[in-house]
Amino acid sequence: MNNSEKIEEFVSLMRKRDFVKLKELLDAGFDPNSEYEVEESYSYDNGLIHGTVKVPYQLLDLYLCQNSPALQKLLRHYGGKTWGELNEEKRLKEISERKKREDEEEARKLADLAEVEKLISNAE
């Protein structure tokens, strides 16, 4: 069974509210932050341009989950997060990594400056 089939099965079990099987899959390592693609329709210019597009959603962002505190609790227990929460974590991680690189660069500059100052003072 490939990953998209596992996600389809999981969402099907979410629709059925089969908490026992959902828990079994989560215990077996199913990622509660898997993305599920929903086909959505679009229409522009009074219907002249129309079609469908697949939009990825986090499981916790799906309407069927938003409407079920039990599903929310189960997914959150296993580390499930909304798209917004995952995005915020990613943003904070990027800020932290950038700050770390800036601090390392500043430390390198200070070490270079100290080395040059030492060379200059030894030359006098």
GROMACS .gro file of N, CA and C in nm:
model
  372
    1MET      N    1   0.085  -0.118   0.000
    1MET     CA    2   0.000   0.000   0.000
    1MET      C    3   0.089   0.125   0.000
    2ASN      N    4   0.071   0.214  -0.100
    2ASN     CA    5   0.155   0.334  -0.104
    2ASN      C    6   0.100   0.439  -0.008
    3ASN      N    7   0.175   0.548   0.006
    3ASN     CA    8   0.142   0.649   0.106
    3ASN      C    9   0.006   0.714   0.080
    4SER      N   10  -0.025   0.745  -0.046
    4SER     CA   11  -0.154   0.810  -0.073
    4SER      C   12  -0.270   0.716  -0.042
    5GLU      N   13  -0.250   0.586  -0.063
    5GLU     CA   14  -0.355   0.489  -0.028
    5GLU      C   15  -0.374   0.482   0.123
    6LYS      N   16  -0.263   0.491   0.197
    6LYS     CA   17  -0.271   0.490   0.344
    6LYS      C   18  -0.347   0.612   0.394
    7ILE      N   19  -0.320   0.727   0.331
    7ILE     CA   20  -0.389   0.850   0.371
    7ILE      C   21  -0.537   0.840   0.338
    8GLU      N   22  -0.570   0.787   0.219
    8GLU     CA   23  -0.711   0.766   0.182
    8GLU      C   24  -0.781   0.677   0.283
    9GLU      N   25  -0.714   0.568   0.321
    9GLU     CA   26  -0.772   0.476   0.420
    9GLU      C   27  -0.794   0.548   0.552
   10PHE      N   28  -0.695   0.626   0.594
   10PHE     CA   29  -0.705   0.697   0.721
   10PHE      C   30  -0.822   0.795   0.721
   11VAL      N   31  -0.836   0.872   0.612
   11VAL     CA   32  -0.946   0.968   0.603
   11VAL      C   33  -1.080   0.896   0.598
   12SER      N   34  -1.085   0.783   0.531
   12SER     CA   35  -1.207   0.704   0.528
   12SER      C   36  -1.246   0.661   0.670
   13LEU      N   37  -1.147   0.619   0.748
   13LEU     CA   38  -1.173   0.580   0.887
   13LEU      C   39  -1.213   0.702   0.971
   14MET      N   40  -1.158   0.820   0.938
   14MET     CA   41  -1.199   0.942   1.007
   14MET      C   42  -1.347   0.970   0.980
   15ARG      N   43  -1.389   0.953   0.854
   15ARG     CA   44  -1.530   0.976   0.819
   15ARG      C   45  -1.622   0.881   0.896
   16LYS      N   46  -1.575   0.757   0.914
   16LYS     CA   47  -1.655   0.655   0.983
   16LYS      C   48  -1.646   0.669   1.135
   17ARG      N   49  -1.557   0.755   1.180
   17ARG     CA   50  -1.530   0.773   1.324
   17ARG      C   51  -1.488   0.641   1.388
   18ASP      N   52  -1.405   0.566   1.316
   18ASP     CA   53  -1.354   0.437   1.366
   18ASP      C   54  -1.227   0.465   1.447
   19PHE      N   55  -1.246   0.509   1.569
   19PHE     CA   56  -1.135   0.552   1.653
   19PHE      C   57  -1.039   0.439   1.686
   20VAL      N   58  -1.089   0.317   1.698
   20VAL     CA   59  -1.003   0.202   1.730
   20VAL      C   60  -0.902   0.180   1.618
   21LYS      N   61  -0.950   0.174   1.493
   21LYS     CA   62  -0.860   0.151   1.380
   21LYS      C   63  -0.769   0.271   1.356
   22LEU      N   64  -0.821   0.392   1.378
   22LEU     CA   65  -0.737   0.512   1.364
   22LEU      C   66  -0.621   0.506   1.462
   23LYS      N   67  -0.651   0.470   1.586
   23LYS     CA   68  -0.546   0.460   1.688
   23LYS      C   69  -0.445   0.353   1.652
   24GLU      N   70  -0.493   0.241   1.599
   24GLU     CA   71  -0.402   0.133   1.558
   24GLU      C   72  -0.305   0.183   1.450
   25LEU      N   73  -0.357   0.257   1.352
   25LEU     CA   74  -0.270   0.310   1.246
   25LEU      C   75  -0.171   0.411   1.302
   26LEU      N   76  -0.218   0.497   1.392
   26LEU     CA   77  -0.128   0.595   1.453
   26LEU      C   78  -0.022   0.526   1.538
   27ASP      N   79  -0.061   0.423   1.612
   27ASP     CA   80   0.035   0.345   1.691
   27ASP      C   81   0.138   0.277   1.601
   28ALA      N   82   0.096   0.241   1.479
   28ALA     CA   83   0.185   0.173   1.384
   28ALA      C   84   0.274   0.272   1.308
   29GLY      N   85   0.259   0.403   1.340
   29GLY     CA   86   0.349   0.501   1.280
   29GLY      C   87   0.288   0.592   1.175
   30PHE      N   88   0.157   0.587   1.155
   30PHE     CA   89   0.096   0.677   1.058
   30PHE      C   90   0.120   0.821   1.102
   31ASP      N   91   0.161   0.906   1.008
   31ASP     CA   92   0.193   1.047   1.037
   31ASP      C   93   0.065   1.129   1.048
   32PRO      N   94   0.034   1.182   1.167
   32PRO     CA   95  -0.088   1.262   1.183
   32PRO      C   96  -0.079   1.396   1.111
   33ASN      N   97   0.038   1.430   1.059
   33ASN     CA   98   0.055   1.554   0.983
   33ASN      C   99   0.061   1.528   0.833
   34SER      N  100   0.010   1.413   0.791
   34SER     CA  101   0.002   1.383   0.649
   34SER      C  102  -0.091   1.483   0.581
   35GLU      N  103  -0.060   1.512   0.454
   35GLU     CA  104  -0.147   1.600   0.376
   35GLU      C  105  -0.246   1.516   0.297
   36TYR      N  106  -0.370   1.564   0.294
   36TYR     CA  107  -0.476   1.498   0.218
   36TYR      C  108  -0.521   1.595   0.110
   37GLU      N  109  -0.522   1.547  -0.014
   37GLU     CA  110  -0.560   1.634  -0.125
   37GLU      C  111  -0.711   1.631  -0.146
   38VAL      N  112  -0.769   1.750  -0.150
   38VAL     CA  113  -0.913   1.766  -0.173
   38VAL      C  114  -0.930   1.831  -0.310
   39GLU      N  115  -1.016   1.775  -0.391
   39GLU     CA  116  -1.043   1.832  -0.523
   39GLU      C  117  -1.145   1.944  -0.506
   40GLU      N  118  -1.106   2.065  -0.546
   40GLU     CA  119  -1.194   2.180  -0.535
   40GLU      C  120  -1.219   2.239  -0.672
   41SER      N  121  -1.341   2.289  -0.691
   41SER     CA  122  -1.379   2.349  -0.818
   41SER      C  123  -1.348   2.498  -0.818
   42TYR      N  124  -1.321   2.551  -0.937
   42TYR     CA  125  -1.305   2.696  -0.952
   42TYR      C  126  -1.375   2.740  -1.079
   43SER      N  127  -1.412   2.868  -1.081
   43SER     CA  128  -1.481   2.924  -1.197
   43SER      C  129  -1.450   3.073  -1.203
   44TYR      N  130  -1.414   3.121  -1.322
   44TYR     CA  131  -1.385   3.262  -1.346
   44TYR      C  132  -1.461   3.309  -1.469
   45ASP      N  133  -1.472   3.440  -1.482
   45ASP     CA  134  -1.534   3.501  -1.600
   45ASP      C  135  -1.670   3.440  -1.632
   46ASN      N  136  -1.758   3.444  -1.534
   46ASN     CA  137  -1.894   3.391  -1.550
   46ASN      C  138  -1.896   3.247  -1.601
   47GLY      N  139  -1.804   3.167  -1.555
   47GLY     CA  140  -1.802   3.025  -1.589
   47GLY      C  141  -1.728   2.992  -1.717
   48LEU      N  142  -1.675   3.092  -1.787
   48LEU     CA  143  -1.600   3.063  -1.910
   48LEU      C  144  -1.472   2.984  -1.881
   49ILE      N  145  -1.413   3.016  -1.769
   49ILE     CA  146  -1.292   2.944  -1.725
   49ILE      C  147  -1.331   2.867  -1.599
   50HIS      N  148  -1.321   2.737  -1.606
   50HIS     CA  149  -1.361   2.657  -1.490
   50HIS      C  150  -1.283   2.526  -1.490
   51GLY      N  151  -1.286   2.462  -1.377
   51GLY     CA  152  -1.219   2.333  -1.365
   51GLY      C  153  -1.207   2.293  -1.220
   52THR      N  154  -1.118   2.200  -1.194
   52THR     CA  155  -1.092   2.155  -1.058
   52THR      C  156  -0.942   2.156  -1.034
   53VAL      N  157  -0.908   2.167  -0.911
   53VAL     CA  158  -0.768   2.164  -0.871
   53VAL      C  159  -0.759   2.086  -0.739
   54LYS      N  160  -0.650   2.013  -0.722
   54LYS     CA  161  -0.629   1.941  -0.595
   54LYS      C  162  -0.554   2.032  -0.499
   55VAL      N  163  -0.611   2.048  -0.381
   55VAL     CA  164  -0.554   2.135  -0.278
   55VAL      C  165  -0.515   2.049  -0.158
   56PRO      N  166  -0.388   2.058  -0.115
   56PRO     CA  167  -0.347   1.979   0.002
   56PRO      C  168  -0.394   2.044   0.133
   57TYR      N  169  -0.445   1.961   0.223
   57TYR     CA  170  -0.488   2.004   0.355
   57TYR      C  171  -0.421   1.916   0.459
   58GLN      N  172  -0.388   1.974   0.573
   58GLN     CA  173  -0.348   1.893   0.688
   58GLN      C  174  -0.474   1.824   0.738
   59LEU      N  175  -0.460   1.707   0.797
   59LEU     CA  176  -0.576   1.632   0.845
   59LEU      C  177  -0.659   1.714   0.944
   60LEU      N  178  -0.591   1.786   1.033
   60LEU     CA  179  -0.664   1.866   1.132
   60LEU      C  180  -0.738   1.983   1.068
   61ASP      N  181  -0.703   2.022   0.947
   61ASP     CA  182  -0.771   2.131   0.879
   61ASP      C  183  -0.894   2.085   0.800
   62LEU      N  184  -0.910   1.954   0.784
   62LEU     CA  185  -1.026   1.903   0.712
   62LEU      C  186  -1.154   1.934   0.790
   63TYR      N  187  -1.260   1.968   0.716
   63TYR     CA  188  -1.387   2.000   0.782
   63TYR      C  189  -1.435   1.889   0.873
   64LEU      N  190  -1.420   1.764   0.828
   64LEU     CA  191  -1.469   1.653   0.910
   64LEU      C  192  -1.395   1.644   1.043
   65CYS      N  193  -1.273   1.695   1.046
   65CYS     CA  194  -1.197   1.695   1.172
   65CYS      C  195  -1.229   1.820   1.255
   66GLN      N  196  -1.248   1.933   1.188
   66GLN     CA  197  -1.283   2.057   1.259
   66GLN      C  198  -1.413   2.041   1.334
   67ASN      N  199  -1.499   1.954   1.283
   67ASN     CA  200  -1.630   1.933   1.341
   67ASN      C  201  -1.632   1.820   1.444
   68SER      N  202  -1.514   1.766   1.477
   68SER     CA  203  -1.510   1.653   1.569
   68SER      C  204  -1.400   1.671   1.674
   69PRO      N  205  -1.437   1.714   1.793
   69PRO     CA  206  -1.338   1.727   1.900
   69PRO      C  207  -1.265   1.595   1.929
   70ALA      N  208  -1.333   1.482   1.909
   70ALA     CA  209  -1.270   1.352   1.935
   70ALA      C  210  -1.157   1.326   1.835
   71LEU      N  211  -1.182   1.353   1.706
   71LEU     CA  212  -1.075   1.336   1.606
   71LEU      C  213  -0.961   1.432   1.632
   72GLN      N  214  -0.994   1.555   1.668
   72GLN     CA  215  -0.890   1.652   1.699
   72GLN      C  216  -0.802   1.604   1.814
   73LYS      N  217  -0.866   1.555   1.918
   73LYS     CA  218  -0.791   1.509   2.036
   73LYS      C  219  -0.701   1.391   2.000
   74LEU      N  220  -0.754   1.297   1.922
   74LEU     CA  221  -0.676   1.180   1.883
   74LEU      C  222  -0.554   1.221   1.800
   75LEU      N  223  -0.575   1.303   1.697
   75LEU     CA  224  -0.463   1.345   1.613
   75LEU      C  225  -0.362   1.428   1.691
   76ARG      N  226  -0.411   1.519   1.774
   76ARG     CA  227  -0.319   1.603   1.853
   76ARG      C  228  -0.238   1.518   1.952
   77HIS      N  229  -0.300   1.414   2.006
   77HIS     CA  230  -0.229   1.325   2.098
   77HIS      C  231  -0.105   1.264   2.031
   78TYR      N  232  -0.116   1.240   1.901
   78TYR     CA  233  -0.005   1.182   1.826
   78TYR      C  234   0.080   1.287   1.753
   79GLY      N  235   0.062   1.414   1.791
   79GLY     CA  236   0.145   1.520   1.735
   79GLY      C  237   0.086   1.592   1.616
   80GLY      N  238  -0.040   1.568   1.586
   80GLY     CA  239  -0.103   1.634   1.473
   80GLY      C  240  -0.115   1.785   1.494
   81LYS      N  241  -0.094   1.859   1.382
   81LYS     CA  242  -0.101   2.005   1.387
   81LYS      C  243  -0.174   2.055   1.264
   82THR      N  244  -0.224   2.177   1.272
   82THR     CA  245  -0.288   2.241   1.158
   82THR      C  246  -0.179   2.296   1.066
   83TRP      N  247  -0.221   2.335   0.944
   83TRP     CA  248  -0.128   2.396   0.850
   83TRP      C  249  -0.066   2.521   0.911
   84GLY      N  250  -0.148   2.602   0.977
   84GLY     CA  251  -0.099   2.725   1.039
   84GLY      C  252   0.005   2.698   1.146
   85GLU      N  253  -0.020   2.597   1.227
   85GLU     CA  254   0.076   2.563   1.334
   85GLU      C  255   0.207   2.511   1.276
   86LEU      N  256   0.198   2.426   1.175
   86LEU     CA  257   0.320   2.374   1.111
   86LEU      C  258   0.397   2.486   1.043
   87ASN      N  259   0.325   2.577   0.978
   87ASN     CA  260   0.389   2.690   0.912
   87ASN      C  261   0.460   2.780   1.012
   88GLU      N  262   0.395   2.806   1.125
   88GLU     CA  263   0.455   2.890   1.229
   88GLU      C  264   0.580   2.823   1.286
   89GLU      N  265   0.576   2.692   1.308
   89GLU     CA  266   0.695   2.620   1.356
   89GLU      C  267   0.809   2.633   1.256
   90LYS      N  268   0.777   2.617   1.128
   90LYS     CA  269   0.878   2.629   1.022
   90LYS      C  270   0.937   2.769   1.021
   91ARG      N  271   0.851   2.871   1.033
   91ARG     CA  272   0.898   3.010   1.033
   91ARG      C  273   0.990   3.036   1.151
   92LEU      N  274   0.951   2.989   1.269
   92LEU     CA  275   1.034   3.010   1.388
   92LEU      C  276   1.167   2.936   1.378
   93LYS      N  277   1.166   2.817   1.318
   93LYS     CA  278   1.289   2.742   1.299
   93LYS      C  279   1.383   2.816   1.204
   94GLU      N  280   1.327   2.870   1.096
   94GLU     CA  281   1.409   2.945   1.001
   94GLU      C  282   1.469   3.069   1.066
   95ILE      N  283   1.392   3.138   1.150
   95ILE     CA  284   1.443   3.255   1.221
   95ILE      C  285   1.556   3.214   1.314
   96SER      N  286   1.537   3.104   1.386
   96SER     CA  287   1.639   3.054   1.479
   96SER      C  288   1.768   3.017   1.405
   97GLU      N  289   1.752   2.948   1.291
   97GLU     CA  290   1.870   2.909   1.213
   97GLU      C  291   1.942   3.031   1.157
   98ARG      N  292   1.866   3.131   1.112
   98ARG     CA  293   1.927   3.254   1.060
   98ARG      C  294   2.003   3.326   1.171
   99LYS      N  295   1.943   3.333   1.290
   99LYS     CA  296   2.008   3.398   1.405
   99LYS      C  297   2.136   3.325   1.441
  100LYS      N  298   2.133   3.193   1.438
  100LYS     CA  299   2.252   3.114   1.469
  100LYS      C  300   2.363   3.144   1.369
  101ARG      N  301   2.328   3.148   1.239
  101ARG     CA  302   2.429   3.180   1.136
  101ARG      C  303   2.486   3.321   1.156
  102GLU      N  304   2.399   3.416   1.190
  102GLU     CA  305   2.444   3.553   1.215
  102GLU      C  306   2.537   3.559   1.335
  103ASP      N  307   2.503   3.486   1.441
  103ASP     CA  308   2.588   3.482   1.561
  103ASP      C  309   2.724   3.419   1.529
  104GLU      N  310   2.723   3.312   1.450
  104GLU     CA  311   2.850   3.248   1.412
  104GLU      C  312   2.935   3.341   1.327
  105GLU      N  313   2.872   3.415   1.237
  105GLU     CA  314   2.943   3.510   1.153
  105GLU      C  315   3.002   3.623   1.238
  106GLU      N  316   2.925   3.671   1.334
  106GLU     CA  317   2.975   3.777   1.424
  106GLU      C  318   3.091   3.725   1.507
  107ALA      N  319   3.083   3.602   1.555
  107ALA     CA  320   3.193   3.543   1.633
  107ALA      C  321   3.318   3.529   1.547
  108ARG      N  322   3.300   3.489   1.420
  108ARG     CA  323   3.414   3.478   1.328
  108ARG      C  324   3.479   3.613   1.306
  109LYS      N  325   3.398   3.718   1.288
  109LYS     CA  326   3.451   3.853   1.268
  109LYS      C  327   3.531   3.900   1.389
  110LEU      N  328   3.476   3.873   1.508
  110LEU     CA  329   3.546   3.913   1.631
  110LEU      C  330   3.677   3.837   1.648
  111ALA      N  331   3.677   3.706   1.613
  111ALA     CA  332   3.800   3.627   1.622
  111ALA      C  333   3.904   3.679   1.522
  112ASP      N  334   3.861   3.712   1.401
  112ASP     CA  335   3.953   3.767   1.301
  112ASP      C  336   4.011   3.899   1.349
  113LEU      N  337   3.926   3.984   1.404
  113LEU     CA  338   3.971   4.113   1.454
  113LEU      C  339   4.070   4.095   1.568
  114ALA      N  340   4.044   4.002   1.659
  114ALA     CA  341   4.135   3.976   1.771
  114ALA      C  342   4.268   3.927   1.719
  115GLU      N  343   4.267   3.841   1.617
  115GLU     CA  344   4.391   3.790   1.560
  115GLU      C  345   4.473   3.903   1.496
  116VAL      N  346   4.407   3.991   1.424
  116VAL     CA  347   4.477   4.104   1.360
  116VAL      C  348   4.532   4.198   1.467
  117GLU      N  349   4.454   4.225   1.569
  117GLU     CA  350   4.502   4.314   1.676
  117GLU      C  351   4.624   4.255   1.744
  118LYS      N  352   4.625   4.125   1.764
  118LYS     CA  353   4.739   4.058   1.825
  118LYS      C  354   4.862   4.069   1.735
  119LEU      N  355   4.845   4.050   1.604
  119LEU     CA  356   4.955   4.064   1.507
  119LEU      C  357   5.009   4.204   1.508
  120ILE      N  358   4.923   4.303   1.513
  120ILE     CA  359   4.966   4.443   1.509
  120ILE      C  360   5.039   4.478   1.637
  121SER      N  361   4.989   4.431   1.751
  121SER     CA  362   5.056   4.466   1.878
  121SER      C  363   5.190   4.396   1.890
  122ASN      N  364   5.207   4.278   1.831
  122ASN     CA  365   5.336   4.208   1.834
  122ASN      C  366   5.438   4.276   1.742
  123ALA      N  367   5.391   4.344   1.640
  123ALA     CA  368   5.480   4.410   1.545
  123ALA      C  369   5.536   4.538   1.601
  124GLU      N  370   5.479   4.592   1.703
  124GLU     CA  371   5.525   4.721   1.760
  124GLU      C  372   5.635   4.705   1.855
   0.00000   0.00000   0.00000
